[in-house]
């Protein structure tokens, strides 16, 4: 960066404004300023004393004065504000003019945990209900800040690293997310402060041309083994190789079969032999260039060769960009169940170039939209509303629209995976539609339905079950069905037999009490239940097939 930035950290109490601010100031090499400390110095009294003697109004006056004086400060600083600093428009305008505003957020449970070890300034009730009430009152003022960083599961230096990384990147480098789910260290590389266990997720248009640069930026300098199908190599192999060559990265392309029926242990074994014959060592990097099958198989090979090589996912289908490339779940199918053999192996880098989607058949784009709808239901009411607004005129070939969808889905999935990388709790919500979907794929034969088509039908079954149990409204079910149809997805299949139930019985999400099922409640809210019987599933599925 040519000039030192001014960063203003805002947010509720105990979200980390001071601790993150100090770490960020050190990373950027600029002074750290705490507006609360400036207010105390101006009043020659503590904040608690100001509130007690003169009331909150006087404190807000002093806060506004302090923020106004900062306009004359030298360029380059990190400024931490008080939790209520944005309540006054005057103060907000002063801060907005200073530089880049960043809102720090954390769950209220985490806020209370942190606050229990901090002195209250001023004294306030710290029950959950009282804190939630205060937060809800201030939420509209916080939401005027568009750049938000969740510190719930981040140490101060990790949150600071994320902000510093975003600041140093040119605007045309795409959306960059930092997912912290335990990516293994890169051999021979010392990670920068706050960079440990990091997966970079890059979403943009034309970013494939910078594949080599992004890999080197992530510390991946070893020999590169690109696993790609002949078809995808025909479209993007030359561009990928040019990007790696330009970055000075030695590379070898290895062909694989990316058909669903070829997603087998036998193919994975053959690819492992390819690495052995090529003399691959622990500092090698596997790049999965292709769709979900390529990502799963190449990722499985990376996870098992020499107990794990660094992995880069370069998804070339919408389905892979919004779902399978993020989260580290890799594996192959078994004749009796999908993805029965696998591992969790987090990639160091996920590079999603939305421009490559232009060569996809319409059916593949539609298939990916099933996961977009699923993700919107799970964790993004804003995305669901955006899809609903598009309605019957879903712009499935519009690059800007697809980039918006991919970035929104990446944010939701990265947040969920961070909290639950091994699918012990929250991450189970990502299985919405998959219990029925996977069973349909196995029962009908892999390749009859696309994965997205199967998930769409599975979502409708889950919605019908949710409506039957009184958790969701019929109008929500109808709206979702219309979105699925607007994306060109199938909602019905031919008759399925006993293989359908057998596949569900082998589902990895099954519990002793019954099938584990994700039931939609409303956009942005789902519920996981473990007591669904086979009869309920069959009844819900059959009901959706009737319309």
Coordinates of C-alpha atoms in Angstrom, one line a residue:
X1 CA 0.0 0.0 0.0
X2 CA 1.4 3.4 -1.0
X3 CA -0.1 5.3 1.9
X4 CA -0.9 4.3 5.5
X5 CA -4.6 3.7 6.0
X6 CA -6.9 5.0 8.7
X7 CA -9.1 2.2 10.0
X8 CA -12.0 2.8 12.4
X9 CA -13.2 -0.2 14.4
X10 CA -16.8 0.0 15.5
X11 CA -19.2 -2.4 17.2
X12 CA -20.8 -3.7 20.3
X13 CA -19.0 -4.1 23.6
X14 CA -16.6 -7.0 23.9
X15 CA -16.3 -7.6 20.1
X16 CA -12.6 -7.0 20.3
X17 CA -12.2 -3.3 19.2
X18 CA -9.3 -2.6 21.5
X19 CA -7.5 -6.0 21.3
X20 CA -8.0 -6.3 17.5
X21 CA -7.1 -2.6 17.1
X22 CA -3.8 -2.9 18.8
X23 CA -2.9 -6.0 16.8
X24 CA -3.9 -4.4 13.6
X25 CA -2.0 -1.2 14.3
X26 CA 1.1 -3.3 14.9
X27 CA 0.7 -5.1 11.6
X28 CA 0.1 -1.9 9.7
X29 CA 2.9 0.0 11.5
X30 CA 0.5 2.9 12.5
X31 CA -0.5 4.4 15.8
X32 CA -3.4 3.0 17.8
X33 CA -6.1 5.4 19.1
X34 CA -8.8 4.6 21.6
X35 CA -11.6 7.2 21.6
X36 CA -12.7 6.2 25.1
X37 CA -9.3 7.1 26.4
X38 CA -9.4 10.4 24.6
X39 CA -12.7 11.2 26.2
X40 CA -11.4 10.3 29.6
X41 CA -8.4 12.6 29.1
X42 CA -10.5 15.5 27.9
X43 CA -12.9 15.2 30.9
X44 CA -10.1 14.3 33.4
X45 CA -12.5 11.6 34.6
X46 CA -13.2 7.9 34.0
X47 CA -16.2 7.0 31.7
X48 CA -18.0 5.6 34.7
X49 CA -17.6 8.9 36.6
X50 CA -18.8 10.9 33.5
X51 CA -21.9 8.8 33.3
X52 CA -22.5 9.0 37.1
X53 CA -22.0 12.8 37.4
X54 CA -23.2 14.2 34.1
X55 CA -25.1 11.4 32.3
X56 CA -24.9 9.7 28.9
X57 CA -25.8 12.8 26.9
X58 CA -22.6 14.6 28.2
X59 CA -20.5 11.6 27.4
X60 CA -21.9 11.5 23.8
X61 CA -21.1 15.3 23.5
X62 CA -17.5 14.6 24.5
X63 CA -17.3 11.6 22.2
X64 CA -18.4 13.7 19.2
X65 CA -15.9 16.4 20.1
X66 CA -13.1 13.9 20.2
X67 CA -14.0 12.3 16.9
X68 CA -14.2 15.7 15.3
X69 CA -10.7 16.6 16.4
X70 CA -9.3 13.4 14.9
X71 CA -9.9 14.8 11.5
X72 CA -6.6 16.8 11.8
X73 CA -4.6 13.8 12.8
X74 CA -1.7 12.5 10.6
X75 CA -2.7 9.9 8.0
X76 CA -2.3 6.3 9.2
X77 CA -4.0 5.1 12.3
X78 CA -6.3 2.4 13.8
X79 CA -9.1 4.0 15.8
X80 CA -11.2 1.9 18.3
X81 CA -14.5 3.5 19.2
X82 CA -16.9 3.0 22.0
X83 CA -19.8 0.6 21.7
X84 CA -22.3 3.4 21.4
X85 CA -20.2 5.8 19.3
X86 CA -22.5 5.4 16.2
X87 CA -25.7 6.4 18.0
X88 CA -25.2 10.0 17.0
X89 CA -25.3 10.9 13.3
X90 CA -22.8 13.7 14.0
X91 CA -20.2 11.2 15.4
X92 CA -20.9 8.8 12.6
X93 CA -20.2 11.5 10.0
X94 CA -16.9 12.5 11.6
X95 CA -15.7 8.8 11.7
X96 CA -16.9 8.1 8.2
X97 CA -14.7 11.0 6.8
X98 CA -11.6 9.7 8.6
X99 CA -11.1 6.5 6.7
X100 CA -12.3 2.9 6.4
X101 CA -14.9 1.8 8.9
X102 CA -15.0 -1.9 10.0
X103 CA -17.7 -3.3 12.2
X104 CA -16.6 -6.1 14.6
X105 CA -19.3 -8.6 15.5
X106 CA -19.5 -11.5 17.9
X107 CA -22.3 -13.8 19.2
X108 CA -24.0 -12.5 22.3
X109 CA -23.0 -15.7 24.1
X110 CA -19.3 -14.8 23.4
X111 CA -19.9 -11.2 24.2
X112 CA -21.2 -12.1 27.7
X113 CA -18.3 -14.5 28.2
X114 CA -15.7 -11.9 27.3
X115 CA -17.5 -9.2 29.2
X116 CA -17.4 -11.2 32.5
X117 CA -13.7 -10.6 32.6
X118 CA -13.8 -6.9 31.8
X119 CA -14.7 -3.9 34.0
X120 CA -18.0 -2.4 33.0
X121 CA -17.7 1.2 31.6
X122 CA -20.3 2.4 32.6
X123 CA -21.9 -0.1 35.1
X124 CA -24.6 -2.0 33.4
X125 CA -26.7 -5.2 33.9
X126 CA -25.0 -8.1 32.2
X127 CA -27.8 -10.6 32.0
X128 CA -28.3 -12.2 28.5
X129 CA -31.7 -10.5 28.1
X130 CA -30.4 -7.0 29.1
X131 CA -27.4 -7.4 26.7
X132 CA -29.6 -8.6 23.9
X133 CA -32.0 -5.7 24.4
X134 CA -29.1 -3.2 24.3
X135 CA -27.6 -4.8 21.2
X136 CA -31.0 -4.9 19.4
X137 CA -31.4 -1.2 20.1
X138 CA -28.1 -0.4 18.6
X139 CA -28.2 -2.8 15.6
X140 CA -29.7 -0.3 13.1
X141 CA -26.7 2.1 13.7
X142 CA -24.2 -0.7 13.4
X143 CA -25.6 -1.9 10.1
X144 CA -24.7 1.4 8.5
X145 CA -21.2 -0.1 8.3
X146 CA -20.9 -2.5 5.4
X147 CA -17.5 -4.1 6.1
X148 CA -18.1 -6.6 8.9
X149 CA -15.7 -9.1 10.6
X150 CA -17.0 -11.8 13.0
X151 CA -14.6 -12.2 15.9
X152 CA -16.6 -14.9 17.7
X153 CA -14.1 -17.7 16.9
X154 CA -11.1 -15.6 16.0
X155 CA -8.2 -14.5 18.2
X156 CA -7.3 -10.8 18.0
X157 CA -4.4 -11.3 15.7
X158 CA -6.5 -13.5 13.3
X159 CA -9.2 -10.8 13.0
X160 CA -6.5 -8.2 12.5
X161 CA -4.8 -10.3 9.8
X162 CA -8.0 -10.6 7.9
X163 CA -8.5 -6.8 7.9
X164 CA -4.9 -6.1 7.0
X165 CA -5.1 -8.6 4.1
X166 CA -8.2 -7.0 2.7
X167 CA -6.7 -3.6 2.9
X168 CA -3.6 -4.5 1.0
X169 CA -5.5 -6.1 -1.9
X170 CA -6.4 -4.1 -5.0
X171 CA -10.2 -3.8 -5.5
X172 CA -10.0 -5.8 -8.8
X173 CA -8.6 -9.0 -7.1
X174 CA -12.1 -10.2 -6.3
X175 CA -13.8 -11.2 -3.0
X176 CA -11.3 -12.7 -0.6
X177 CA -12.5 -14.7 2.4
X178 CA -10.4 -16.2 5.1
X179 CA -11.7 -19.4 6.5
X180 CA -10.1 -20.8 9.7
X181 CA -10.9 -24.5 9.8
X182 CA -7.4 -26.0 10.4
X183 CA -5.6 -26.1 7.0
X184 CA -2.3 -27.9 7.7
X185 CA 0.9 -25.9 7.7
X186 CA 2.8 -25.7 4.4
X187 CA 6.2 -27.5 4.7
X188 CA 9.1 -25.2 5.0
X189 CA 7.0 -22.0 5.4
X190 CA 6.6 -19.9 8.5
X191 CA 3.1 -18.4 8.6
X192 CA 2.7 -14.7 9.3
X193 CA 1.1 -13.7 12.6
X194 CA -2.6 -14.6 12.5
X195 CA -2.3 -16.8 9.3
X196 CA -2.2 -20.2 10.9
X197 CA -4.7 -22.8 9.7
X198 CA -6.0 -20.5 7.0
X199 CA -7.9 -21.3 3.9
X200 CA -8.2 -18.4 1.4
X201 CA -11.4 -18.4 -0.6
X202 CA -11.2 -16.1 -3.7
X203 CA -14.2 -15.3 -5.8
X204 CA -14.1 -13.2 -8.9
X205 CA -14.1 -12.9 -12.6
X206 CA -10.9 -13.7 -14.5
X207 CA -9.0 -14.8 -11.3
X208 CA -7.9 -18.0 -12.9
X209 CA -5.2 -16.0 -14.7
X210 CA -3.7 -15.3 -11.3
X211 CA -3.7 -18.9 -10.0
X212 CA 0.1 -19.0 -9.6
X213 CA 0.2 -15.6 -7.9
X214 CA -2.5 -16.7 -5.4
X215 CA -0.7 -20.0 -4.7
X216 CA 2.6 -18.2 -4.0
X217 CA 0.8 -15.7 -1.9
X218 CA -0.5 -18.7 0.2
X219 CA 3.1 -20.0 0.5
X220 CA 2.6 -22.8 -2.0
X221 CA 5.9 -23.0 -3.9
X222 CA 6.4 -26.8 -4.3
X223 CA 5.9 -28.9 -7.4
X224 CA 2.3 -28.6 -8.6
X225 CA 0.2 -31.6 -9.8
X226 CA -2.9 -30.5 -11.6
X227 CA -5.6 -33.2 -11.7
X228 CA -8.1 -32.4 -14.4
X229 CA -10.4 -34.2 -16.9
X230 CA -9.7 -34.1 -20.6
X231 CA -12.8 -31.9 -21.2
X232 CA -12.0 -29.3 -18.6
X233 CA -8.3 -29.3 -19.7
X234 CA -9.5 -28.5 -23.2
X235 CA -11.3 -25.4 -21.9
X236 CA -9.0 -24.1 -19.2
X237 CA -5.8 -26.2 -19.1
X238 CA -3.8 -23.8 -21.2
X239 CA -4.9 -20.8 -19.0
X240 CA -4.1 -22.7 -15.8
X241 CA -0.7 -23.8 -17.1
X242 CA 0.2 -20.2 -18.3
X243 CA -0.7 -18.9 -14.8
X244 CA 1.5 -21.5 -13.1
X245 CA 4.4 -21.0 -15.5
X246 CA 4.2 -17.2 -15.1
X247 CA 4.6 -17.6 -11.4
X248 CA 7.6 -19.9 -11.8
X249 CA 5.8 -23.0 -10.4
X250 CA 6.9 -26.3 -11.8
X251 CA 3.8 -28.3 -12.8
X252 CA 2.5 -31.6 -14.2
X253 CA -1.0 -32.2 -15.5
X254 CA -2.6 -35.6 -14.6
X255 CA -5.8 -36.7 -16.3
X256 CA -8.7 -38.1 -14.4
X257 CA -12.2 -39.2 -15.2
X258 CA -14.8 -36.7 -13.7
X259 CA -17.9 -38.7 -14.3
X260 CA -19.8 -39.6 -11.1
X261 CA -19.6 -43.3 -11.8
X262 CA -15.8 -43.0 -12.0
X263 CA -15.6 -41.5 -8.5
X264 CA -14.2 -44.7 -7.1
X265 CA -11.4 -45.9 -4.9
X266 CA -9.9 -47.6 -8.0
X267 CA -9.5 -44.3 -9.8
X268 CA -8.0 -42.7 -6.6
X269 CA -5.5 -45.6 -6.4
X270 CA -4.4 -45.0 -10.0
X271 CA -3.8 -41.3 -9.3
X272 CA -1.8 -42.2 -6.2
X273 CA 0.4 -44.3 -8.4
X274 CA 0.8 -41.3 -10.8
X275 CA 2.2 -39.2 -7.9
X276 CA 4.5 -42.0 -6.9
X277 CA 5.8 -42.3 -10.4
X278 CA 6.3 -38.6 -10.6
X279 CA 8.4 -38.6 -7.4
X280 CA 6.0 -36.3 -5.6
X281 CA 7.3 -35.2 -2.1
X282 CA 5.7 -33.7 1.0
X283 CA 6.1 -30.2 -0.4
X284 CA 4.1 -31.0 -3.5
X285 CA 0.7 -29.4 -4.1
X286 CA -2.4 -31.0 -5.7
X287 CA -4.6 -28.7 -7.7
X288 CA -8.1 -29.9 -8.4
X289 CA -9.2 -28.2 -11.6
X290 CA -12.8 -29.2 -12.3
X291 CA -16.2 -29.8 -10.8
X292 CA -17.2 -31.6 -7.7
X293 CA -16.1 -35.1 -8.7
X294 CA -12.6 -33.8 -9.5
X295 CA -12.4 -31.9 -6.2
X296 CA -13.5 -34.9 -4.2
X297 CA -11.2 -37.4 -5.9
X298 CA -8.2 -35.2 -6.2
X299 CA -8.8 -34.0 -2.6
X300 CA -8.9 -37.6 -1.4
X301 CA -5.6 -38.3 -3.2
X302 CA -4.1 -35.2 -1.6
X303 CA -5.3 -36.3 1.8
X304 CA -3.9 -39.8 1.6
X305 CA -0.6 -39.4 -0.2
X306 CA 2.3 -39.3 2.3
X307 CA -0.4 -38.5 4.9
X308 CA -1.4 -35.3 3.2
X309 CA -0.2 -32.9 0.6
X310 CA -1.3 -29.2 0.3
X311 CA -4.5 -28.9 -1.7
X312 CA -5.8 -26.1 -4.0
X313 CA -9.4 -26.3 -5.3
X314 CA -10.1 -24.5 -8.6
X315 CA -13.8 -25.4 -9.1
X316 CA -15.2 -25.0 -12.6
X317 CA -18.9 -25.7 -12.0
X318 CA -21.4 -23.6 -10.1
X319 CA -22.2 -26.5 -7.8
X320 CA -18.5 -26.9 -6.8
X321 CA -18.0 -23.1 -6.4
X322 CA -20.9 -22.6 -4.0
X323 CA -20.5 -25.9 -2.1
X324 CA -18.2 -28.8 -2.5
X325 CA -14.9 -26.9 -2.9
X326 CA -15.3 -25.2 0.5
X327 CA -15.0 -27.2 3.7
X328 CA -12.5 -29.9 3.1
X329 CA -14.8 -32.9 2.7
X330 CA -13.2 -35.2 0.1
X331 CA -13.8 -38.8 -0.8
X332 CA -15.0 -41.4 -3.2
X333 CA -18.2 -43.4 -3.6
X334 CA -18.7 -47.0 -2.5
X335 CA -21.1 -49.3 -4.5
X336 CA -23.5 -49.1 -1.6
X337 CA -23.4 -45.4 -0.7
X338 CA -22.2 -42.0 -2.0
X339 CA -19.0 -40.6 -0.4
X340 CA -18.7 -43.5 2.0
X341 CA -14.9 -43.4 1.8
X342 CA -13.3 -40.1 2.6
X343 CA -11.6 -37.6 4.8
X344 CA -11.7 -34.0 6.0
X345 CA -8.7 -32.2 4.3
X346 CA -8.9 -28.4 4.2
X347 CA -7.5 -26.7 1.1
X348 CA -5.0 -23.9 1.5
X349 CA -6.7 -22.1 -1.4
X350 CA -10.1 -22.1 -3.2
X351 CA -10.1 -20.1 -6.4
X352 CA -13.5 -19.6 -7.9
X353 CA -13.4 -17.9 -11.3
X354 CA -17.0 -17.1 -12.2
X355 CA -16.1 -16.6 -15.9
X356 CA -15.4 -20.3 -16.4
X357 CA -19.1 -21.0 -15.8
X358 CA -19.8 -19.7 -19.3
X359 CA -18.9 -23.0 -20.9
X360 CA -21.2 -25.1 -18.6
X361 CA -24.4 -26.7 -20.1
X362 CA -27.6 -25.2 -18.9
X363 CA -28.3 -28.3 -16.9
X364 CA -25.1 -27.9 -14.9
X365 CA -25.8 -24.3 -14.1
X366 CA -29.3 -25.3 -12.9
X367 CA -27.8 -28.0 -10.8
X368 CA -25.6 -25.5 -9.0
X369 CA -28.5 -23.2 -8.3
X370 CA -30.0 -26.0 -6.1
X371 CA -27.1 -25.4 -3.7
X372 CA -27.5 -21.7 -4.0
X373 CA -31.1 -22.0 -2.9
X374 CA -30.1 -24.4 -0.1
X375 CA -27.5 -22.0 1.2
X376 CA -29.9 -19.1 1.2
X377 CA -32.4 -21.1 3.2
X378 CA -29.7 -22.2 5.7
X379 CA -28.0 -18.9 6.4
X380 CA -28.8 -15.9 4.1
X381 CA -32.3 -14.4 4.1
X382 CA -30.8 -11.6 1.9
X383 CA -29.8 -14.1 -0.8
X384 CA -33.2 -15.8 -0.6
X385 CA -34.8 -12.4 -1.1
X386 CA -32.5 -11.7 -4.1
X387 CA -33.5 -15.0 -5.7
X388 CA -37.2 -14.4 -5.0
X389 CA -36.9 -10.9 -6.6
X390 CA -35.5 -12.5 -9.7
X391 CA -38.5 -14.8 -9.9
X392 CA -39.2 -16.5 -13.2
X393 CA -36.6 -14.4 -14.9
X394 CA -33.6 -16.0 -13.1
X395 CA -30.5 -14.6 -14.8
X396 CA -28.6 -17.8 -14.9
X397 CA -26.1 -16.6 -17.5
X398 CA -25.4 -13.2 -16.0
X399 CA -21.9 -13.1 -14.7
X400 CA -22.5 -10.4 -12.1
X401 CA -25.5 -12.3 -10.7
X402 CA -23.5 -15.5 -10.5
X403 CA -20.6 -13.8 -8.8
X404 CA -23.1 -12.4 -6.2
X405 CA -24.5 -15.9 -5.6
X406 CA -21.1 -17.6 -5.3
X407 CA -19.7 -14.9 -3.0
X408 CA -22.8 -15.0 -0.7
X409 CA -22.7 -18.8 -0.5
X410 CA -19.0 -18.8 0.2
X411 CA -19.5 -16.5 3.1
X412 CA -22.3 -18.7 4.6
X413 CA -20.4 -21.9 4.2
X414 CA -17.1 -20.6 5.4
X415 CA -18.8 -19.3 8.6
X416 CA -20.4 -22.6 9.3
X417 CA -17.3 -24.7 8.5
X418 CA -15.2 -22.5 10.8
X419 CA -17.5 -23.2 13.7
X420 CA -17.8 -26.9 13.0
X421 CA -15.1 -28.3 10.6
X422 CA -15.8 -32.0 11.4
X423 CA -19.6 -31.9 11.2
X424 CA -20.2 -32.5 14.9
X425 CA -22.9 -29.9 15.3
X426 CA -23.8 -26.7 13.3
X427 CA -22.3 -28.0 10.0
X428 CA -25.0 -30.6 9.8
X429 CA -27.3 -27.9 8.5
X430 CA -25.4 -28.0 5.2
X431 CA -27.0 -31.4 4.6
X432 CA -30.4 -29.9 3.9
X433 CA -31.9 -32.0 1.1
X434 CA -29.0 -34.4 1.0
X435 CA -30.4 -37.3 3.0
X436 CA -33.1 -37.9 0.3
X437 CA -30.9 -36.5 -2.4
X438 CA -28.0 -39.0 -1.9
X439 CA -30.4 -41.9 -1.5
X440 CA -32.0 -41.0 -4.9
X441 CA -28.6 -40.8 -6.6
X442 CA -27.7 -44.2 -5.3
X443 CA -31.1 -45.8 -5.9
X444 CA -31.4 -44.5 -9.5
X445 CA -27.8 -45.0 -10.4
X446 CA -25.1 -42.3 -10.3
X447 CA -25.4 -40.0 -13.3
X448 CA -29.2 -40.4 -13.8
X449 CA -29.8 -37.2 -11.8
X450 CA -27.3 -34.4 -11.3
X451 CA -26.4 -33.8 -7.7
X452 CA -28.2 -30.5 -7.7
X453 CA -31.4 -32.1 -9.1
X454 CA -31.3 -34.8 -6.4
X455 CA -30.7 -32.1 -3.7
X456 CA -33.6 -30.0 -5.0
X457 CA -36.0 -32.9 -4.7
X458 CA -34.6 -33.7 -1.3
X459 CA -35.2 -30.1 -0.2
X460 CA -38.8 -30.3 -1.3
X461 CA -39.2 -33.5 0.8
X462 CA -37.6 -31.8 3.8
X463 CA -39.9 -28.8 3.4
X464 CA -43.0 -31.0 3.1
X465 CA -41.9 -32.8 6.3
X466 CA -41.3 -29.5 8.0
X467 CA -44.8 -28.2 7.0
X468 CA -46.3 -31.5 8.2
X469 CA -44.6 -31.1 11.6
X470 CA -45.8 -27.5 11.9
X471 CA -42.3 -25.9 11.6
X472 CA -42.6 -24.2 8.2
X473 CA -45.5 -22.5 6.4
X474 CA -47.0 -23.8 3.2
X475 CA -46.3 -20.5 1.5
X476 CA -42.5 -20.9 2.3
X477 CA -42.7 -24.4 0.6
X478 CA -44.5 -22.9 -2.4
X479 CA -42.0 -20.1 -2.8
X480 CA -39.1 -22.5 -2.6
X481 CA -40.7 -24.8 -5.2
X482 CA -41.2 -21.8 -7.5
X483 CA -37.5 -20.9 -7.1
X484 CA -36.4 -24.4 -7.9
X485 CA -38.6 -24.5 -11.0
X486 CA -37.4 -21.1 -12.1
X487 CA -33.8 -22.4 -12.1
X488 CA -34.9 -25.2 -14.4
X489 CA -34.5 -28.0 -11.9
X490 CA -36.4 -31.2 -11.9
X491 CA -38.9 -31.8 -9.1
X492 CA -40.1 -35.3 -9.9
X493 CA -38.4 -38.6 -10.7
X494 CA -39.5 -42.0 -11.8
X495 CA -40.6 -44.7 -9.3
X496 CA -37.9 -45.7 -6.9
X497 CA -37.8 -49.1 -5.1
X498 CA -36.2 -50.7 -2.0
X499 CA -32.8 -49.4 -3.0
X500 CA -34.0 -45.9 -1.9
X501 CA -34.5 -47.0 1.7
X502 CA -31.4 -49.1 1.8
X503 CA -29.3 -46.1 0.7
X504 CA -30.9 -43.9 3.5
X505 CA -30.1 -46.6 6.0
X506 CA -26.4 -46.3 5.1
X507 CA -26.5 -42.5 5.3
X508 CA -23.6 -41.2 7.3
X509 CA -25.9 -38.7 9.2
X510 CA -28.1 -41.5 10.6
X511 CA -28.4 -41.7 14.4
X512 CA -29.6 -44.5 16.6
X513 CA -32.9 -42.6 17.3
X514 CA -33.6 -42.3 13.6
X515 CA -32.6 -40.4 10.5
X516 CA -30.9 -37.1 11.0
X517 CA -32.9 -34.5 9.0
X518 CA -32.5 -30.8 8.4
X519 CA -35.9 -29.2 8.3
X520 CA -36.3 -25.6 7.0
X521 CA -38.3 -23.2 9.1
X522 CA -37.9 -19.9 7.2
X523 CA -35.2 -18.2 5.1
X524 CA -32.1 -18.2 7.3
X525 CA -33.4 -20.7 9.8
X526 CA -33.4 -24.5 9.8
X527 CA -33.7 -27.1 12.5
X528 CA -31.9 -30.4 12.8
X529 CA -33.9 -33.4 14.2
X530 CA -32.8 -36.9 14.8
X531 CA -36.1 -38.7 15.2
X532 CA -37.4 -38.9 11.6
X533 CA -38.8 -42.4 10.7
X534 CA -38.5 -44.0 7.3
X535 CA -42.3 -43.9 7.0
X536 CA -42.3 -40.1 7.5
X537 CA -39.6 -39.7 4.8
X538 CA -41.3 -41.9 2.3
X539 CA -44.7 -40.1 2.9
X540 CA -43.1 -36.7 2.5
X541 CA -41.2 -37.7 -0.6
X542 CA -44.2 -39.3 -2.3
X543 CA -46.3 -36.3 -1.4
X544 CA -43.9 -33.9 -3.2
X545 CA -44.0 -36.2 -6.3
X546 CA -47.7 -35.5 -6.5
X547 CA -47.2 -31.8 -6.6

